[in-house]
Steps between C-alpha positions, in 0.01 A plus 500: 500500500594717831287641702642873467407427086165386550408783711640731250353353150158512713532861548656600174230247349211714569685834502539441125091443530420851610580442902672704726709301736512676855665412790369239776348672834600410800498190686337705764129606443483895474175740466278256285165321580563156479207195578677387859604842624736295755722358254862577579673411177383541140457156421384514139596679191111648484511616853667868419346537207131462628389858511569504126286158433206712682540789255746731634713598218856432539755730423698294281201445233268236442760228413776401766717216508706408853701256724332493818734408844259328706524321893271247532515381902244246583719186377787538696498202674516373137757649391801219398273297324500525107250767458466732771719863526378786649661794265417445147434741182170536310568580119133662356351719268207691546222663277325771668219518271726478163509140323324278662478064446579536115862659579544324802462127421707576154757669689541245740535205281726670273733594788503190620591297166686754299889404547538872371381707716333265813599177650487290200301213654273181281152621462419157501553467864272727607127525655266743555227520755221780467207582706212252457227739548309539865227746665347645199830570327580279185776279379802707372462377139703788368801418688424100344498648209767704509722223649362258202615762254891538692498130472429499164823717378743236633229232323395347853129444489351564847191320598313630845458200743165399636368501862753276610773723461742218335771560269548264243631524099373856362366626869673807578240769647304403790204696630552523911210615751532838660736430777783404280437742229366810625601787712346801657690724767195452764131459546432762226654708207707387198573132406509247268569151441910475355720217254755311698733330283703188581819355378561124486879456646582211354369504168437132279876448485539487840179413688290325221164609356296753742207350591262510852271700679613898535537479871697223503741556289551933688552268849746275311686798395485359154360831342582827711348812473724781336258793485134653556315758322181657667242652284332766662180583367238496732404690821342354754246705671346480892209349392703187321484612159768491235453828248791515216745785572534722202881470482650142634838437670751219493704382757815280452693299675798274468769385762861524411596273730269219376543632082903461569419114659335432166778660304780319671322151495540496893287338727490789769604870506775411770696374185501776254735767434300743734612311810859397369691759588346486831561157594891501381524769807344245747685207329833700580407551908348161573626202710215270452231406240122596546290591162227629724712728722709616148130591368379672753804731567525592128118591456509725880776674416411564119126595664688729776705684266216630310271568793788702706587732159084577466503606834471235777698459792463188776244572758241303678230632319370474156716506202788507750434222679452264181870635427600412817364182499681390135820624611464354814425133344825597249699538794389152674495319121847649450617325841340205402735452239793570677563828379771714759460812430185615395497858486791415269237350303217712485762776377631314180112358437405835500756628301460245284095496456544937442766394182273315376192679500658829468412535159100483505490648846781750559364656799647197628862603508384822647425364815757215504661638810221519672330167425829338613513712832173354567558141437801471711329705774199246490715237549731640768150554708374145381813336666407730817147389522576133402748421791254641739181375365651157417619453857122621615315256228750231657297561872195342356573334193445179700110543473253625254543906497205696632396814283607737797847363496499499149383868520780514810730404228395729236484829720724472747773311363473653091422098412327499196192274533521349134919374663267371817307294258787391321700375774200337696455338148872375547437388883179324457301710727215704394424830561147698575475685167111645635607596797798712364277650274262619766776714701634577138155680467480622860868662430410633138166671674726659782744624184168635297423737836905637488487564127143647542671771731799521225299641245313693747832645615659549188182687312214607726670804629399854380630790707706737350807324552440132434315646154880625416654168605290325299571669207899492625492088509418554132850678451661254732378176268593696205840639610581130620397354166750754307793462736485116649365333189145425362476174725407772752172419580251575820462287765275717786459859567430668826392876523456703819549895548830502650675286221437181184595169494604291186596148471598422144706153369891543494746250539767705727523834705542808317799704497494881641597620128160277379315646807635890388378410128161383623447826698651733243292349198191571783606840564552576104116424448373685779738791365334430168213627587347185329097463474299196674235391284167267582352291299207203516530234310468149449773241630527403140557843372730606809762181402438602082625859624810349669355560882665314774314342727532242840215297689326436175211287698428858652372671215184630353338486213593826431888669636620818606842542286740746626721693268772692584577704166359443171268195335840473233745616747440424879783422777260243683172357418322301751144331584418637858194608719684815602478802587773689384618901469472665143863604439768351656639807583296482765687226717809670624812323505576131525716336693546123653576463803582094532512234264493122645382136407200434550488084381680307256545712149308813690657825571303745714546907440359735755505839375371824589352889355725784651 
């Protein structure tokens, strides 16, 4: 079975069961509370959907079904191997207090063994772990029983193993302790222990009778893990107490990736039909042989596609430095095997990766042009900072590498420490990871100062004039965002009384007939006479009314959202700390006065009110 299929019968699966299947959010955290408030990519299929777990109510209804993109980033040295990737999809369904184990455990078998409608797999290969009971909760014996009773239609009797957690004959469910099976969000509020269920790869046929201790036989890779329910009926309160919530979630989740390995009966997800198409592109442009290198070009590029089309562009910060950093390692994998021209390369791979995908993503083809304008600008700067930093990494490659030339490197040069580490690795020489770190943190504290005095710039002011530009960047962002494309997104504001300043992603300098649309769809609003209303809300209830938002890690508790026109028909809609006029009739007319880059992907607009 392909992967496109699987991912479709999943969703039309529990469609046909009363779910609504909406669309996958961003790779790029937006306007949500989520437990590490630093996290730069939404690494889990839960992760947007949180604020509904907690009892938000979500617009689609109680039951959803999804595909989740996802960027996981902290294996990348890993990635080559047989398991690691960093972009991968998260297929799960979700009860937001609706059905609850009942559904879910019957659902989940029968989509997994029904050659109908699911993936058609032996119910005899397959084991169940549940949560063994801990801190005052009890065993899950409904979700035994409930697994017993799923057994039972395809006559498998399913024993419960003892304390030694060994399979063997009719052992199929197997009670684990509370750090395999159960999951909470934090230190408090709702949790529950979940059902994991494995899937023995080989079978009898092919790997003899399954037999051994649990854990040995998940580090063998003899039984993988296909999918996870979590049952969440509990909240845990301050004091350490765990009160039943009086209408329980689940949470799903199953990989493609690793679902499609199992499908295809491949070892690794290198050799399916997701990363076919890919490889024939790198297969065609090669001169020499390297399964690594091949690997690790095919998952960066696959990973970059998707983050440049949600929004990011290289930088050396954040989200746009961990771009940088997998294109850059593309670029050195794709010399490694010989490849001549890689821009060439990264084109046709991109091409390529937006084909296939098109179909469950198709906000990929609508920013093809620009996620190929950013590869092959990546790499043209790559080959710039390369042949300089190589030749400076050559000065004192002949000893171990302090962490101020290593930081020497980094900042002066554009050498990525992670390619410092690499090629030390290569040389033999070692290099002072501490040290680095420590004028990493002196560097990031000296950057925390300079964006302390960006915000201050772009939002503290409140004379008469900066009031109107605030209220005028508004326009701008929206006016960009109709004309440019909705990959328009901010990057830094400044505000003073003589004029604003707006930094927003774009991928090339605009043209005077873009500039003349962005002031005239300005103007037409302020002509409009349109209304600017306040509101204060919650962050969860500014993103549920379609808010925008930047510099998540800023916010409150509670938000000031500005609206300018109507709660059901508004021309901009954004979380800010203000002030603003009433009317925008009030501002006058707008007009920019230069346009300019201001670093890689960002365009600068300085406008002013006549």
């Amino acid at each position: 079975m392909q992967s496109n299929e699987i991912r479709e019968r999943y969703l039309k699966f529990f469609e046909k069961r009363g779910h609504i299947i909406v669309p996958s959010a961003s790779l790029i955290p937006k306007n949500y509370p989520i437990p590490d408030e630093g996290t730069l990519f939404t690494t889990a299929g839960m992760q947007p959907l949180i604020p509904y777990l907690l009892g938000t109510k979500h617009p689609s209804g109680t039951k959803i079904v999804d595909v989740q993109k996802c960027v996981r980033t902290i294996d990348i040295d890993e990635v080559g191997d047989n398991r690691h990737c960093t972009f991968f999809e998260m297929m799960g369904n979700w009860s937001f207090g609706d059905y609850f184990k009942k559904e879910s455990i019957k659902w989940s078998l029968e989509f997994l063994t029904s050659k109908e409608e699911g993936l058609g797999l032996d119910p005899r290969r397959f084991y169940m772990t549940v949560f063994r009971g801990d801190d005052g909760i009890p065993r899950d014996e409904e979700s035994i029983d409930l697994w017993k009773k799923n057994f039972a239609k395809h006559n498998i009797k399913a024993e419960v193993s003892g304390d030694d957690e060994y399979i063997k004959g009719e052992i199929r469910i197997l009670p684990l302790d509370k750090e395999n099976n159960f999951w909470i969000a934090g230190t408090t509020g709702p949790c529950g222990g979940d059902t994991e269920m494995f899937y023995d790869v080989l079978g009898e046929k092919k790997g003899g009778k399954l037999e051994g201790k649990f854990a040995d036989l998940v580090k063998s890779g003899r039984i993988i893990e296909i999918w996870n329910n979590v049952f969440m009926e509990f909240n845990k309160t301050a004091d350490g107490k765990y009160e039943k919530l009086s209408k329980p979630n689940v949470d799903t989740g199953m990989g493609l990736e690793r679902t499609t390995v199992i499908m295809q009966g491949k070892d690794n997800v290198f050799e399916t039909d997701i990363f076919a198409p890919i490889f024939k592109i790198i297969d065609s442009r090669k001169t020499k042989t390297d399964l690594q290198a091949e690997r690790i070009v095919a998952d960066h590029i696959r990973s970059a596609v998707f983050m440049i089309t949600d929004g990011v562009i290289p930088s050396n910060t954040e989200a746009g430095y961990i771009l940088r950093r997998l294109l850059r390692r593309a670029v050195r994998f794709s010399d490694h095997l010989g490849v001549t021209d890689i821009s060439s390369l990264f084109n046709d791979l991109a091409i390529t990766i937006i084909k296939q995908f098109n179909d469950a993503y198709p906000e990929l083809v609508m920013y093809q042009a620009l996620v190929i304008d950013e590869l092959v600008k990546e790499e043209k700067r790559f080959k710039q900072t390369l042949q300089i930093g190589l030749k400076e990494f050559d000065k004192i490659k002949d000893k171990d590498i302090s962490g101020e030339n290593a930081f020497k490197l980094f900042t002066t040069f554009g050498f990525p420490f992670e390619l410092t580490l690499e090629l030390a690795k290569e040389n033999n020489i070692k290099v002072d990871s501490s040290a680095f770190q420590v004028e990493m943190k002196k560097h990031q504290e000296l950057s925390k100062v300079g964006m302390d005095q960006k915000f201050k710039g772009g939002l503290a002011g409140t004379s008469e004039m900066e009031i109107k530009y605030h209220t005028a960047t508004h326009l701008l962002n929206a006016a960009l965002r109709q004309v440019l494309g909705n990959h328009v997104s901010q990057k830094g504001s400044n505000i003073t009384s003589e004029r604003l300043r707006f930094d927003f992603i774009h991928p090339e300098k605009m043209t005077d007939e873009q500039k003349k649309k962005v002031e005239d769809y300005v103007n037409g609003l302020i002509a409009l006479k349109v209304p600017v209303i306040c509101q204060e809300m919650s962050v969860i209830e500014a993103k549920d009314s379609g808010a925008q938002g930047v510099f998540t890690d800023k916010y409150d508790k509670i938000v000031k959202v500005y609206t300018i026109g109507s709660d059901t028909n508004y021309y901009s809609k954004e979380i800010c700390g203000g002030p603003h006029v009433a009317n925008t009739s009030e501002l006058g007319y707008f007009k920019i006065i230069k346009e300019e880059a201001s670093s890689a992907g960002v365009r600068r607009i300085k406008a002013v009110l006549e």
